[in-house]
mmCIF file of C-alpha atoms and ligand atoms in Angstrom:
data_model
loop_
_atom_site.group_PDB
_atom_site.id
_atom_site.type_symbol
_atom_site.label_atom_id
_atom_site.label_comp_id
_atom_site.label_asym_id
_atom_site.label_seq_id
_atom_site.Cartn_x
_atom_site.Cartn_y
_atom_site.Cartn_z
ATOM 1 C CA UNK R 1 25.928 98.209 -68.211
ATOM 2 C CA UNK R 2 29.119 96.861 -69.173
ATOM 3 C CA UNK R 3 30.847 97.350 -65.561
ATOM 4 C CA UNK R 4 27.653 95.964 -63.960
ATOM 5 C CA UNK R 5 28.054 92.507 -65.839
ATOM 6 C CA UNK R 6 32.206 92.705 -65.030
ATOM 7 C CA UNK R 7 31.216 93.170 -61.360
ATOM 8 C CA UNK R 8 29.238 90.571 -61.431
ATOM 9 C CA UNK R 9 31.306 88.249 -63.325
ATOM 10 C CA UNK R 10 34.459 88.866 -60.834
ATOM 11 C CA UNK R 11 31.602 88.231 -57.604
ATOM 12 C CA UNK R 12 30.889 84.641 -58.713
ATOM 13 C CA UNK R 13 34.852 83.868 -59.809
ATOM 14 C CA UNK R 14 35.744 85.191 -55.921
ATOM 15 C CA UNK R 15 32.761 83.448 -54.279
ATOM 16 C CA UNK R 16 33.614 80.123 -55.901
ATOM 17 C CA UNK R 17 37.068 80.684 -54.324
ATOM 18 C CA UNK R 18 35.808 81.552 -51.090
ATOM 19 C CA UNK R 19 32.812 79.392 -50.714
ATOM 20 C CA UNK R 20 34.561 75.910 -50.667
ATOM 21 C CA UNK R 21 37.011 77.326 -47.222
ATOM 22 C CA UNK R 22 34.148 78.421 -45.510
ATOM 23 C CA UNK R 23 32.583 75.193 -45.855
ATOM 24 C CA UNK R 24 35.144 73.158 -44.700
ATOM 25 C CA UNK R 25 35.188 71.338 -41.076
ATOM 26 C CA UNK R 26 36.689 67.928 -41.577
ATOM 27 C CA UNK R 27 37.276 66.232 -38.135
ATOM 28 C CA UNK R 28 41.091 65.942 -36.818
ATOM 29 C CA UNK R 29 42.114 64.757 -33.799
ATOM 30 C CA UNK R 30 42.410 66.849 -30.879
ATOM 31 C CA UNK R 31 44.323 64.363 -28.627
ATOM 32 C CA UNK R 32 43.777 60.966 -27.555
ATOM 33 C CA UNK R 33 44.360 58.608 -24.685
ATOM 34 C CA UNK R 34 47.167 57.006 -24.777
ATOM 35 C CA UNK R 35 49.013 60.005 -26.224
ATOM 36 C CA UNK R 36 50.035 60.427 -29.518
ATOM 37 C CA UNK R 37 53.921 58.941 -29.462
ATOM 38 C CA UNK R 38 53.470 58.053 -25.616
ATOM 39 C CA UNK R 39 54.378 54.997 -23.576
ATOM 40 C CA UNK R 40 52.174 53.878 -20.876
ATOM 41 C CA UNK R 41 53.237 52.057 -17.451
ATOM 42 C CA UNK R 42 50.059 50.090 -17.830
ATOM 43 C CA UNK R 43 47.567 48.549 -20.668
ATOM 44 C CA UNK R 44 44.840 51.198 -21.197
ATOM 45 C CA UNK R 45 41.729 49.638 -20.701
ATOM 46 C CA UNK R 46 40.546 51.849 -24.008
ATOM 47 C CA UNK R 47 42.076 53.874 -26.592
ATOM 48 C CA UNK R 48 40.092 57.016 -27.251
ATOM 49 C CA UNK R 49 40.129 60.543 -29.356
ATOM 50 C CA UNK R 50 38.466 63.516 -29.361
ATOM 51 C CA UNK R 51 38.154 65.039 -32.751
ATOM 52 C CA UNK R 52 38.003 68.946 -32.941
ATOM 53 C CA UNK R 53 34.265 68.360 -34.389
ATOM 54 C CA UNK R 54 31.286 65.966 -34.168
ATOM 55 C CA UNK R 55 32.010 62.491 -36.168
ATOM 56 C CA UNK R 56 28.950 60.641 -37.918
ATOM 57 C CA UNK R 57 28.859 57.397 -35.555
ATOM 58 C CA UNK R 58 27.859 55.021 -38.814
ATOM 59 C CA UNK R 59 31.139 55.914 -41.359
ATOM 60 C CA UNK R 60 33.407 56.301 -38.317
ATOM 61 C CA UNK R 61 36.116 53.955 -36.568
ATOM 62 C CA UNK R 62 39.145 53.184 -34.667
ATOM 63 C CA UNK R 63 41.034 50.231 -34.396
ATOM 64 C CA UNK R 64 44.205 48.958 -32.913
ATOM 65 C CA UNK R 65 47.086 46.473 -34.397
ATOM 66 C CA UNK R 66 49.914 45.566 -32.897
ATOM 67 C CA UNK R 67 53.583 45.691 -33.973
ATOM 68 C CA UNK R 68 52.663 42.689 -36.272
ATOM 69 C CA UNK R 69 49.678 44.233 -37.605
ATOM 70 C CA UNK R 70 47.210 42.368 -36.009
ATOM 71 C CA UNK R 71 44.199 43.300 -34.737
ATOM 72 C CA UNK R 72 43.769 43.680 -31.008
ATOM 73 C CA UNK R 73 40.971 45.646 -30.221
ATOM 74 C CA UNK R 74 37.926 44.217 -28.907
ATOM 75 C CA UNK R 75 35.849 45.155 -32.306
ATOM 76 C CA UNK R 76 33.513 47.266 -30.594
ATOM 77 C CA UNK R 77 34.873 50.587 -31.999
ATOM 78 C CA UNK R 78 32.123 53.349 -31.355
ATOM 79 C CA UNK R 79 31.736 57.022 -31.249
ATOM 80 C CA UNK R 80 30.133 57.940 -27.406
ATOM 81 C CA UNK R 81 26.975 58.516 -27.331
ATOM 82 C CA UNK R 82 27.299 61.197 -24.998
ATOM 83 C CA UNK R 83 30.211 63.236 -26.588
ATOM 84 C CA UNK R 84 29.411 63.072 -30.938
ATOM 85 C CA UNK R 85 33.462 64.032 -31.398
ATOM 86 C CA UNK R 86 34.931 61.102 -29.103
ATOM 87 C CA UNK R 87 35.904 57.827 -30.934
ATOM 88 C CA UNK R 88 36.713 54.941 -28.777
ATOM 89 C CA UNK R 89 37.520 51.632 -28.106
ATOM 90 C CA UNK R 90 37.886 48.437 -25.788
ATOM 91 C CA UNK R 91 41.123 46.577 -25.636
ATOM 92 C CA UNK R 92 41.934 43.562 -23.167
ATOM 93 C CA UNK R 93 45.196 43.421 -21.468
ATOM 94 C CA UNK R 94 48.019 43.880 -23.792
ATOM 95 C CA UNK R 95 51.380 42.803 -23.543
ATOM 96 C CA UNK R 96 54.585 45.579 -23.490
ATOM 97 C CA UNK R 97 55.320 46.206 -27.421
ATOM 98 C CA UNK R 98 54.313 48.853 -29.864
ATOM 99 C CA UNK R 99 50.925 49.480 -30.731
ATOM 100 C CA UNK R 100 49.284 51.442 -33.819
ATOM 101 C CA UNK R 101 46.121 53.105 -33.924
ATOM 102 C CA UNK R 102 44.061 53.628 -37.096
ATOM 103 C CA UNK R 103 40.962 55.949 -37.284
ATOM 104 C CA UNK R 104 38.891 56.546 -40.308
ATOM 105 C CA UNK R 105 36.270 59.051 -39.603
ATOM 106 C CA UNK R 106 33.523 61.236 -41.251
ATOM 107 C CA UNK R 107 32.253 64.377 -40.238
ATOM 108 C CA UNK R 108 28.867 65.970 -39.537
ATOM 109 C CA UNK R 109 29.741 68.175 -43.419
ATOM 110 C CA UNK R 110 30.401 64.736 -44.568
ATOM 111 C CA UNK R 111 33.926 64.549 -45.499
ATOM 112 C CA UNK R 112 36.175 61.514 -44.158
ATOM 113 C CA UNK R 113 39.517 62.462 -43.101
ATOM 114 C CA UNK R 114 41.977 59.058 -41.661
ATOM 115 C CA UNK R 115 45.416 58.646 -40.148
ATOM 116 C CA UNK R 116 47.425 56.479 -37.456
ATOM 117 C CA UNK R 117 49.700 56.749 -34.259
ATOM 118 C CA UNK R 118 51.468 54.799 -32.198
ATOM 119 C CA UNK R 119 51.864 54.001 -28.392
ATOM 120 C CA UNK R 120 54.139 51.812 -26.414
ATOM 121 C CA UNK R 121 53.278 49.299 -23.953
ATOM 122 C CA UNK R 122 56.348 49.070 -21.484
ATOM 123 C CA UNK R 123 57.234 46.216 -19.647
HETATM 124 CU CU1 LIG X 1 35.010 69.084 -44.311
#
């Protein structure tokens, strides 16, 4: 009886361990457009990412500041409709300089994950 209860007892210490890892799928970028560290001949007329999972469209967003950390983005940051793991969005012609990109997303399992990048507008 005694080695039953010690079985069980060491089950439940190694599912907590397990359990939590097999739950996890936070979203992280799978690339973007512009590039990650790139510089562009030409102002995109969007910055996107794809995420390596689907995003929940209401918690998630992307916005980008230039090298004085102002917003230049046309506000309409939006995850597309048609593809659940592809943030995106608008910017107007911008001038050559250094540009940051900050995304704040949350994933279908709920947890947010965030982080930046830059690209380079050249003249
Ligand atoms: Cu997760």
């Amino acid at each position: 009886m005694k080695a039953v209860i010690r079985f069980v007892l060491v089950f439940i210490v190694l599912a907590g361990w397990f359990a939590p890892r097999m739950a996890a799928a936070h979203a992280f970028p799978d690339h973007s457009d512009p590039k990650v560290g790139s510089s562009v001949n030409t102002s995109p007329a969007m910055v996107r990412i794809w995420f390596d999972s689907d995003l929940e469209p209401a918690f998630s967003t992307i916005m980008v500041h230039n090298a004085n950390g102002q917003m230049v983005d046309k506000g309409d940051s939006h995850v597309d409709p048609s593809n659940p793991a592809l943030l995106e969005v608008s910017v107007p012609e911008l001038p050559p300089g250094k540009y940051k990109v900050l995304w704040d997303v949350v994933a279908r399992d709920g947890h947010r994950t965030n982080g930046d990048y830059s690209f380079t507008v050249n003249k």
